[in-house]
Amino acid sequence: MIRYILKQCKNELSTIYGKWFAYPVIEETLDLDNLSQHMSEHNSPYSQGVIRGVFTDMVKCIKELLLEGKNVKIDDLAIFSIGIKNKKGGATSEEEFSLSKNISNVKLRARATGTLSVKALNLEATLKKATALTGNQSTGAGGETGEQEGDSTDTGN
């Protein structure tokens, strides 16, 4: 269940000023130790330490491959790649282009794939208004992003 809160755009210069939007409530961020522990508790023949070691090596290898100009696809998770953030304006010609003048930085990109794709998530996700944060009792479900206030009798527990 994905809990969400509503926030209103307060930027008076924006074309969406005054509109309300849903944002997910992130309750916790798990690191590799937590993920390894979680996985080892799913009837895995591997200990938390073994799983953690494989993850640590995987992260190092993914970084190495990305810096070599390769993409890395982990099925049903994401395709990892490097992106380049160009500075605004660009160069007027190829001869005028320089790294220091025209490149802001590099960035990590991750594009969901397989069972974690946007399409798959939309089919499986259920949403519920985070009543503990808002005090409201309305909820929604079924992966809909435009649910109506009070469309469910769920008490928020």
mmCIF file of C-alpha atoms in Angstrom:
data_model
loop_
_atom_site.group_PDB
_atom_site.id
_atom_site.type_symbol
_atom_site.label_atom_id
_atom_site.label_comp_id
_atom_site.label_asym_id
_atom_site.label_seq_id
_atom_site.Cartn_x
_atom_site.Cartn_y
_atom_site.Cartn_z
ATOM 1 C CA MET A 1 0.000 0.000 0.000
ATOM 2 C CA ILE A 2 1.435 3.349 -1.017
ATOM 3 C CA ARG A 3 0.433 6.093 1.391
ATOM 4 C CA TYR A 4 0.292 9.651 0.089
ATOM 5 C CA ILE A 5 -0.176 13.206 1.270
ATOM 6 C CA LEU A 6 -1.568 16.155 -0.641
ATOM 7 C CA LYS A 7 0.423 19.349 -1.175
ATOM 8 C CA GLN A 8 -0.668 22.601 -2.751
ATOM 9 C CA CYS A 9 1.543 24.469 -5.212
ATOM 10 C CA LYS A 10 2.418 27.773 -3.528
ATOM 11 C CA ASN A 11 4.539 29.217 -6.352
ATOM 12 C CA GLU A 12 2.547 32.201 -7.581
ATOM 13 C CA LEU A 13 4.569 32.311 -10.819
ATOM 14 C CA SER A 14 3.655 28.739 -11.741
ATOM 15 C CA THR A 15 0.860 27.811 -14.136
ATOM 16 C CA ILE A 16 -0.252 25.240 -11.560
ATOM 17 C CA TYR A 17 -0.420 27.708 -8.648
ATOM 18 C CA GLY A 18 -3.074 26.712 -6.114
ATOM 19 C CA LYS A 19 -3.504 23.156 -7.485
ATOM 20 C CA TRP A 20 -3.197 20.112 -5.244
ATOM 21 C CA PHE A 21 -0.981 17.105 -5.946
ATOM 22 C CA ALA A 22 -0.351 13.720 -4.309
ATOM 23 C CA TYR A 23 3.130 12.844 -3.030
ATOM 24 C CA PRO A 24 4.171 9.432 -1.658
ATOM 25 C CA VAL A 25 4.971 9.098 2.027
ATOM 26 C CA ILE A 26 8.357 7.417 2.381
ATOM 27 C CA GLU A 27 8.416 5.822 5.796
ATOM 28 C CA GLU A 28 11.908 4.378 5.699
ATOM 29 C CA THR A 29 14.962 3.997 3.482
ATOM 30 C CA LEU A 30 16.612 0.595 3.666
ATOM 31 C CA ASP A 31 20.337 0.245 3.100
ATOM 32 C CA LEU A 32 22.116 -2.865 1.825
ATOM 33 C CA ASP A 33 22.329 -4.347 5.329
ATOM 34 C CA ASN A 34 18.576 -3.970 5.840
ATOM 35 C CA LEU A 35 17.793 -5.326 2.373
ATOM 36 C CA SER A 36 20.163 -8.266 2.919
ATOM 37 C CA GLN A 37 18.493 -9.053 6.243
ATOM 38 C CA HIS A 38 15.033 -8.835 4.666
ATOM 39 C CA MET A 39 16.029 -11.162 1.827
ATOM 40 C CA SER A 40 17.688 -13.693 4.156
ATOM 41 C CA GLU A 41 14.378 -13.960 6.047
ATOM 42 C CA HIS A 42 12.519 -15.073 2.877
ATOM 43 C CA ASN A 43 13.487 -18.769 3.177
ATOM 44 C CA SER A 44 16.801 -18.039 1.507
ATOM 45 C CA PRO A 45 19.601 -20.583 1.812
ATOM 46 C CA TYR A 46 22.001 -17.617 1.949
ATOM 47 C CA SER A 47 22.853 -15.671 5.057
ATOM 48 C CA GLN A 48 22.535 -11.931 5.397
ATOM 49 C CA GLY A 49 26.334 -11.672 5.115
ATOM 50 C CA VAL A 50 26.531 -13.586 1.844
ATOM 51 C CA ILE A 51 23.713 -11.541 0.311
ATOM 52 C CA ARG A 52 25.334 -8.304 1.548
ATOM 53 C CA GLY A 53 28.662 -9.330 0.006
ATOM 54 C CA VAL A 54 27.059 -10.029 -3.378
ATOM 55 C CA PHE A 55 25.266 -6.664 -3.276
ATOM 56 C CA THR A 56 28.476 -4.825 -2.367
ATOM 57 C CA ASP A 57 30.317 -6.417 -5.289
ATOM 58 C CA MET A 58 27.369 -5.715 -7.619
ATOM 59 C CA VAL A 59 27.348 -2.008 -6.745
ATOM 60 C CA LYS A 60 31.101 -1.723 -7.347
ATOM 61 C CA CYS A 61 30.828 -3.510 -10.680
ATOM 62 C CA ILE A 62 27.862 -1.440 -11.849
ATOM 63 C CA LYS A 63 29.781 1.764 -11.111
ATOM 64 C CA GLU A 64 32.859 0.454 -12.934
ATOM 65 C CA LEU A 65 30.823 -0.532 -16.015
ATOM 66 C CA LEU A 66 28.911 2.760 -16.104
ATOM 67 C CA LEU A 67 32.152 4.718 -15.988
ATOM 68 C CA GLU A 68 33.315 2.634 -18.971
ATOM 69 C CA GLY A 69 30.330 3.902 -20.952
ATOM 70 C CA LYS A 70 28.186 0.784 -20.640
ATOM 71 C CA ASN A 71 24.578 0.443 -19.523
ATOM 72 C CA VAL A 72 23.695 -2.215 -16.958
ATOM 73 C CA LYS A 73 20.306 -3.917 -17.024
ATOM 74 C CA ILE A 74 19.093 -5.775 -13.974
ATOM 75 C CA ASP A 75 16.024 -7.644 -15.183
ATOM 76 C CA ASP A 76 12.765 -6.643 -13.500
ATOM 77 C CA LEU A 77 14.472 -3.702 -11.767
ATOM 78 C CA ALA A 78 16.109 -1.070 -13.962
ATOM 79 C CA ILE A 79 18.516 -0.186 -16.706
ATOM 80 C CA PHE A 80 21.270 1.944 -15.214
ATOM 81 C CA SER A 81 23.102 4.440 -17.391
ATOM 82 C CA ILE A 82 25.098 7.650 -17.227
ATOM 83 C CA GLY A 83 23.619 10.937 -18.360
ATOM 84 C CA ILE A 84 25.282 14.267 -19.070
ATOM 85 C CA LYS A 85 23.767 17.501 -17.822
ATOM 86 C CA ASN A 86 24.588 20.296 -20.230
ATOM 87 C CA LYS A 87 24.623 23.913 -19.112
ATOM 88 C CA LYS A 88 21.941 26.180 -20.525
ATOM 89 C CA GLY A 89 22.650 27.940 -23.756
ATOM 90 C CA GLY A 90 24.974 25.421 -25.316
ATOM 91 C CA ALA A 91 27.928 26.191 -27.543
ATOM 92 C CA THR A 92 27.480 28.231 -30.718
ATOM 93 C CA SER A 93 29.681 25.773 -32.645
ATOM 94 C CA GLU A 94 31.574 22.533 -32.164
ATOM 95 C CA GLU A 95 34.819 24.512 -31.962
ATOM 96 C CA GLU A 96 33.402 26.716 -29.178
ATOM 97 C CA PHE A 97 32.332 23.719 -27.074
ATOM 98 C CA SER A 98 34.367 22.973 -23.947
ATOM 99 C CA LEU A 99 33.749 20.685 -21.011
ATOM 100 C CA SER A 100 34.204 23.424 -18.433
ATOM 101 C CA LYS A 101 31.886 25.898 -20.187
ATOM 102 C CA ASN A 102 29.185 23.537 -21.403
ATOM 103 C CA ILE A 103 28.934 20.533 -19.066
ATOM 104 C CA SER A 104 27.380 20.928 -15.645
ATOM 105 C CA ASN A 105 27.874 17.352 -14.395
ATOM 106 C CA VAL A 106 27.203 13.704 -15.046
ATOM 107 C CA LYS A 107 24.293 11.896 -13.458
ATOM 108 C CA LEU A 108 23.071 8.391 -12.793
ATOM 109 C CA ARG A 109 19.931 7.390 -14.649
ATOM 110 C CA ALA A 110 17.743 4.411 -13.807
ATOM 111 C CA ARG A 111 14.874 3.387 -16.068
ATOM 112 C CA ALA A 112 12.466 0.819 -14.614
ATOM 113 C CA THR A 113 12.128 -2.421 -16.541
ATOM 114 C CA GLY A 114 10.111 -5.655 -16.499
ATOM 115 C CA THR A 115 7.939 -6.255 -13.448
ATOM 116 C CA LEU A 116 9.051 -2.921 -12.013
ATOM 117 C CA SER A 117 8.075 -0.923 -15.103
ATOM 118 C CA VAL A 118 5.646 1.982 -14.807
ATOM 119 C CA LYS A 119 2.939 -0.076 -16.511
ATOM 120 C CA ALA A 120 3.395 -2.989 -14.098
ATOM 121 C CA LEU A 121 3.469 -0.691 -11.062
ATOM 122 C CA ASN A 122 0.270 1.037 -12.173
ATOM 123 C CA LEU A 123 -1.485 -2.335 -12.390
ATOM 124 C CA GLU A 124 -0.332 -3.476 -8.945
ATOM 125 C CA ALA A 125 -0.168 -0.306 -6.848
ATOM 126 C CA THR A 126 -2.834 0.684 -4.366
ATOM 127 C CA LEU A 127 -2.945 4.144 -2.867
ATOM 128 C CA LYS A 128 -4.191 5.295 0.517
ATOM 129 C CA LYS A 129 -4.258 8.784 1.942
ATOM 130 C CA ALA A 130 -1.880 9.052 4.892
ATOM 131 C CA THR A 131 -4.395 9.902 7.616
ATOM 132 C CA ALA A 132 -1.818 9.956 10.400
ATOM 133 C CA LEU A 133 -0.137 12.920 8.718
ATOM 134 C CA THR A 134 -3.259 14.744 7.545
ATOM 135 C CA GLY A 135 -5.920 13.841 10.085
ATOM 136 C CA ASN A 136 -8.399 13.071 7.279
ATOM 137 C CA GLN A 137 -10.106 9.699 6.999
ATOM 138 C CA SER A 138 -10.445 9.439 3.213
ATOM 139 C CA THR A 139 -8.666 6.670 1.348
ATOM 140 C CA GLY A 140 -8.386 5.323 -2.127
ATOM 141 C CA ALA A 141 -7.281 2.068 -3.687
ATOM 142 C CA GLY A 142 -6.799 0.234 -6.915
ATOM 143 C CA GLY A 143 -3.860 2.196 -8.265
ATOM 144 C CA GLU A 144 -5.983 5.191 -9.177
ATOM 145 C CA THR A 145 -4.319 8.557 -9.007
ATOM 146 C CA GLY A 146 -7.474 10.642 -9.090
ATOM 147 C CA GLU A 147 -9.575 9.201 -6.324
ATOM 148 C CA GLN A 148 -12.291 11.251 -4.690
ATOM 149 C CA GLU A 149 -12.396 12.316 -1.069
ATOM 150 C CA GLY A 150 -14.486 9.967 1.046
ATOM 151 C CA ASP A 151 -14.813 7.250 -1.596
ATOM 152 C CA SER A 152 -13.950 4.492 0.866
ATOM 153 C CA THR A 153 -15.131 3.401 4.278
ATOM 154 C CA ASP A 154 -11.622 2.381 5.374
ATOM 155 C CA THR A 155 -10.751 3.897 8.746
ATOM 156 C CA GLY A 156 -7.107 4.451 7.830
ATOM 157 C CA ASN A 157 -5.719 1.666 10.046
#
